[in-house]
Short mmCIF file of C-alpha atoms in Angstrom, two decimals:
data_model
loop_
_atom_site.label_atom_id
_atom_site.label_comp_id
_atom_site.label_asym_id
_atom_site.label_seq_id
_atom_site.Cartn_x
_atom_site.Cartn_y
_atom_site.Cartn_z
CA UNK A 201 7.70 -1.55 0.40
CA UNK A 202 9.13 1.74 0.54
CA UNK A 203 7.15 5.10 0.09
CA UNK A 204 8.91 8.69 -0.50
CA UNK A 205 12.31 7.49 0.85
CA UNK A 206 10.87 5.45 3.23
CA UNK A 207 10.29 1.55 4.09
CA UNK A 208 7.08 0.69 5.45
CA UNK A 209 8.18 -2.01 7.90
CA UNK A 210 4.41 -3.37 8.48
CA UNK A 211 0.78 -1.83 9.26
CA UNK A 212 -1.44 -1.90 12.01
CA UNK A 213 -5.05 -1.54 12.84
CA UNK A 214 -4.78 0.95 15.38
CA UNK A 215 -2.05 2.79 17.17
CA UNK A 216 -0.54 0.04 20.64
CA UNK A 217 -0.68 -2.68 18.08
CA UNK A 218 1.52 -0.28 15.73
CA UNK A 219 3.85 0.56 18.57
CA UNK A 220 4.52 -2.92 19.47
CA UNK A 221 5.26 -3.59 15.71
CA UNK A 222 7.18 -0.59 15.58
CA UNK A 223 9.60 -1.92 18.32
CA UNK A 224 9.87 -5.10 17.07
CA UNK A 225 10.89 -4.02 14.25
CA UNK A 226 13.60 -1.09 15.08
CA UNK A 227 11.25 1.22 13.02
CA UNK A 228 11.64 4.58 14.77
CA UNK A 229 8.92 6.63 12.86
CA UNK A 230 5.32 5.51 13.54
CA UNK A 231 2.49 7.19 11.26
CA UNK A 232 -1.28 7.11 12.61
CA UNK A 233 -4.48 7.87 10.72
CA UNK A 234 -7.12 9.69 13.22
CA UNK A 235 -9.73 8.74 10.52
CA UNK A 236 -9.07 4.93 10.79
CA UNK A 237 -10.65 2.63 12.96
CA UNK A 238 -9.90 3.30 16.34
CA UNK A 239 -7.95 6.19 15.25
CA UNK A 240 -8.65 8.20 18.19
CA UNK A 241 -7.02 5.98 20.72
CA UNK A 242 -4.07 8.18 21.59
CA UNK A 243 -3.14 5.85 25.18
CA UNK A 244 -0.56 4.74 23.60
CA UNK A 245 1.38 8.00 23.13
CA UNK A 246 1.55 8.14 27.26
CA UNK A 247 3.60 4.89 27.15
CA UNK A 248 5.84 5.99 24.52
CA UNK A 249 6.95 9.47 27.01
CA UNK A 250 6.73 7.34 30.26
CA UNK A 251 8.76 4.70 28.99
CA UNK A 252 10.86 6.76 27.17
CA UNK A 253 10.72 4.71 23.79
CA UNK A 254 12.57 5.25 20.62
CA UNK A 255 9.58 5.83 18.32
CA UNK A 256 8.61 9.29 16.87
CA UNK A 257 4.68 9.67 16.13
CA UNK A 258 3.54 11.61 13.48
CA UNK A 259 -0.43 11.65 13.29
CA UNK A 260 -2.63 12.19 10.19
CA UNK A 261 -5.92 14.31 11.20
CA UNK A 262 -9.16 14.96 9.44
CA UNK A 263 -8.79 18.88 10.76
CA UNK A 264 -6.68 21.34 12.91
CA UNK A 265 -8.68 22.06 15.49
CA UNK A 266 -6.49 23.80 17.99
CA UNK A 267 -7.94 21.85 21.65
CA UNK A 268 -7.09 18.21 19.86
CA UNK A 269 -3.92 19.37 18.42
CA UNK A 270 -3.12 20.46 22.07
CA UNK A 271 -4.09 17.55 23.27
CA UNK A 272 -2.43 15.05 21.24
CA UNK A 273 1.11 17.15 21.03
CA UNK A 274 0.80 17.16 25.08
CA UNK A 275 0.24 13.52 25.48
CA UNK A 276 3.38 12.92 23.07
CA UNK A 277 2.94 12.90 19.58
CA UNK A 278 6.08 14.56 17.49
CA UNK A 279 4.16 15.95 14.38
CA UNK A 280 0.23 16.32 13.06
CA UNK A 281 -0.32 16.54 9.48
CA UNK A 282 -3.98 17.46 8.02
CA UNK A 283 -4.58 14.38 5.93
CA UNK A 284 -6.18 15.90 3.03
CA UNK A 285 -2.88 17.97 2.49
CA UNK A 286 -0.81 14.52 2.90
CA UNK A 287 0.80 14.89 -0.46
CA UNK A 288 3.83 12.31 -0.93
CA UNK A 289 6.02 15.51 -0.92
CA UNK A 290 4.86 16.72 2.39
CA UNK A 291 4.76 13.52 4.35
CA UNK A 292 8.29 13.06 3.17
CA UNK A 293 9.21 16.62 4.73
CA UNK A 294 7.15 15.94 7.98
CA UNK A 295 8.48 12.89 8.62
CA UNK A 296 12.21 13.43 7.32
CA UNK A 297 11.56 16.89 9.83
CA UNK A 298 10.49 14.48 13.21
CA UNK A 299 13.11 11.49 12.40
CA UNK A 300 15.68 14.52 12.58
CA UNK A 301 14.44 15.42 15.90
CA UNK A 302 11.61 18.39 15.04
CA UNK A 303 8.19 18.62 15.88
CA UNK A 304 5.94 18.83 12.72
CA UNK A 305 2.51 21.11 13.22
CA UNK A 306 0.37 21.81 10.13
CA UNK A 307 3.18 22.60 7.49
CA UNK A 308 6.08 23.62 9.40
CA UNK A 309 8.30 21.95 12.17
CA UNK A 310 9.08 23.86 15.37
CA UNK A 311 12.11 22.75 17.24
CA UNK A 312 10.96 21.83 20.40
CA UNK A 313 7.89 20.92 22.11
CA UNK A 314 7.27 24.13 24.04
CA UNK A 315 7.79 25.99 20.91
CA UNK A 316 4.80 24.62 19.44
CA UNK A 317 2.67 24.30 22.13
CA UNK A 318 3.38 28.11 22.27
CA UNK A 319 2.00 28.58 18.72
CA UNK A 320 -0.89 26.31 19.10
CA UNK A 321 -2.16 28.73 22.11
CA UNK A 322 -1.29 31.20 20.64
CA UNK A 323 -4.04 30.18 17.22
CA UNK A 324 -6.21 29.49 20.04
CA UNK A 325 -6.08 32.50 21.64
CA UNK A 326 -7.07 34.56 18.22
CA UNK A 327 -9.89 32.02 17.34
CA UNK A 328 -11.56 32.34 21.08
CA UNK A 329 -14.66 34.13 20.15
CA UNK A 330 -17.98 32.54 21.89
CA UNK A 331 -15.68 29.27 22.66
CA UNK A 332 -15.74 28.44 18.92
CA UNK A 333 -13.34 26.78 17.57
CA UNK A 334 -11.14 27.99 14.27
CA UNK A 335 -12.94 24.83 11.99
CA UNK A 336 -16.05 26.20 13.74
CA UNK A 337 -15.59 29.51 12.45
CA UNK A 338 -15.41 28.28 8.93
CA UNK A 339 -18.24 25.86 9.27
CA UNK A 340 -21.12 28.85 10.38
CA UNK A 341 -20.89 31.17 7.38
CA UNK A 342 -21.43 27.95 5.01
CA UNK A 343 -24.32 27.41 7.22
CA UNK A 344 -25.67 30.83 6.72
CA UNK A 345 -25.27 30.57 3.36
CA UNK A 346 -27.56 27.81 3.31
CA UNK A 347 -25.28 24.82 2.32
CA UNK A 348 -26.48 21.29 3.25
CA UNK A 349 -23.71 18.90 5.45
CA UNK A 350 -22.91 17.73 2.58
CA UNK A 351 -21.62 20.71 1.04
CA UNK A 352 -20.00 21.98 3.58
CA UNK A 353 -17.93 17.98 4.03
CA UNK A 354 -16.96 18.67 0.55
CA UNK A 355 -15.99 21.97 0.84
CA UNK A 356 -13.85 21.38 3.94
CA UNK A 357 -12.51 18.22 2.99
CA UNK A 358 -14.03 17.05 6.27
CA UNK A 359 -16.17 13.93 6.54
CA UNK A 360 -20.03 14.83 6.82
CA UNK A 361 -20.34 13.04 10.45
CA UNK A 362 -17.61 15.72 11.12
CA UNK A 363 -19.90 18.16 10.00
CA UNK A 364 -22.62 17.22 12.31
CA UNK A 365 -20.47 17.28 15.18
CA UNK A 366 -19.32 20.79 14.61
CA UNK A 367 -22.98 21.97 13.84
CA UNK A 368 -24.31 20.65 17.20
CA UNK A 369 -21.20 22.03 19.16
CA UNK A 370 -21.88 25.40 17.38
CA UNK A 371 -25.72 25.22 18.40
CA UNK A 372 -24.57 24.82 22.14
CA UNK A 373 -22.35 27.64 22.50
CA UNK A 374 -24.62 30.07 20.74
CA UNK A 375 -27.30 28.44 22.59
CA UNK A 376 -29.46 28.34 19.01
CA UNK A 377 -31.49 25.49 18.47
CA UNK A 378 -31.56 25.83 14.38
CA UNK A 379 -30.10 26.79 12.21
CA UNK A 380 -32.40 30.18 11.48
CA UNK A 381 -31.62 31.03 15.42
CA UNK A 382 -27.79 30.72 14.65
CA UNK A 383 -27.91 32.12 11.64
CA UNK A 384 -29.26 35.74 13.14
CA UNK A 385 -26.69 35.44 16.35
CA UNK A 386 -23.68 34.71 13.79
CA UNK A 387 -24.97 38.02 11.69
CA UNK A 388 -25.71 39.91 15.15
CA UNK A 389 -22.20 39.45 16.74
CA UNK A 390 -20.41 39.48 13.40
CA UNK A 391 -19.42 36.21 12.97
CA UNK A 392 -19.67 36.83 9.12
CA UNK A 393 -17.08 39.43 9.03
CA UNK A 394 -14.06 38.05 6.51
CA UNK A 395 -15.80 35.27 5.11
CA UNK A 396 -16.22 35.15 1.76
CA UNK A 397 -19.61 34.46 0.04
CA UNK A 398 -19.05 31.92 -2.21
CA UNK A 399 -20.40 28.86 -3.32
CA UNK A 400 -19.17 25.18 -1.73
CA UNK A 401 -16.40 23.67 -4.09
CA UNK A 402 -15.90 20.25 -5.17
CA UNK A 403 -14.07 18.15 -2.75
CA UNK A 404 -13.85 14.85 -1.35
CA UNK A 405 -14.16 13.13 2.06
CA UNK A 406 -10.87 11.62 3.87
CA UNK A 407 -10.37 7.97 3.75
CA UNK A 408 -10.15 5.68 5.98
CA UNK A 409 -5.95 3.68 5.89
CA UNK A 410 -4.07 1.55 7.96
CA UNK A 411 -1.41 2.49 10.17
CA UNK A 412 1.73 2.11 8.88
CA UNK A 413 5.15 2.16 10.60
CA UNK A 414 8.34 3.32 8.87
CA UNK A 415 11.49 3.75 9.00
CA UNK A 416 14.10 5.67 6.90
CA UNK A 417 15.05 3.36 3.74
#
């Protein structure tokens, strides 16, 4: 099967099981969905730098949040791609981008390693207000406003279990225990400031999908 330019060599359930396929295979491009079962495993990304091995990872993510991102570029991934901007056209560029030897953040590539760990700080820097994350940021003035989980999964193309982890994470470092409590520290300290007022659009959650390795068709 081939996809965008691409032949999809096999799938896998979660990301060693893809790497061992991957070798076996010669496919040098490895694609892995954080939303799919056991998606968050990264382990295997350590044994790909230690070992040296000939397989580029580019990861598919429910969000951007700036710590994971971090996280997963440091232990060895080559590229992270929001999944709900995954269009055919730009998970051709991404991964024509880290087959050529780029890393691939968001929706540009960045030559080398440093240079986007650089950028990713840098984002992380700007968004440090109260330890809140950027996602964070977007998720309390759709609280404010009143919108239920729901609403605010649809508007941020984010799963609604997402949602709940963000709100509780939000709760702790405002130290609010409800939403009313957060509410008047997010008006207080200005939270609010830039966000528009509007109502939640329509949207849909992220699916869950295999793990499939390719290779250059």
């Amino acid at each position: 099967m081939t996809i965008a330019g691409f032949e999809v060599v096999n799938q896998a359930s979660d990301g060693a099981t893809g790497l061992e396929l991957a070798l076996r295979n010669a496919a040098g491009l490895l694609v892995h969905d954080l939303t799919a079962p056991h998606g968050s495993e990264l382990d295997f990304l350590r044994r790909i730098d230690s070992e040296a091995l000939p397989v580029r990872v580019l990861l598919l993510a429910p969000s951007l949040e700036t710590v994971d991102v971090l996280n997963a570029m440091q232990r060895g991934a080559h590229g992270i791609l929001p999944k709900e901007s995954a269009t055919v056209q730009v998970l051709t560029e991404a991964l024509r981008a880290i087959a050529a030897g780029y890393y691939w953040l968001g929706a540009q590539h960045a030559h080398t390693i440093v240079e986007a760990l650089q950028a990713l700080e840098g984002a992380a820097h700007d968004n440090h207000r109260f330890g809140l994350t950027a996602r964070e940021l977007e998720v309390i003035p759709l609280m404010v406003q009143g919108c239920s989980n729901r609403e605010i999964a649809k508007e941020l193309a984010i799963s609604v279990e997402t949602v709940k982890h963000h709100c509780s994470h939000i709760y702790d470092k405002l130290g609010a225990s409800n939403r009313l409590e957060m509410a008047l520290f997010a008006i207080h300290h200005r939270l609010l400031d830039g966000s528009p007022a509007l109502p939640p659009k329509k949207g849909s959650e992220p699916s869950s999908t295999a793990c499939p390795v390719a290779r250059p068709s």
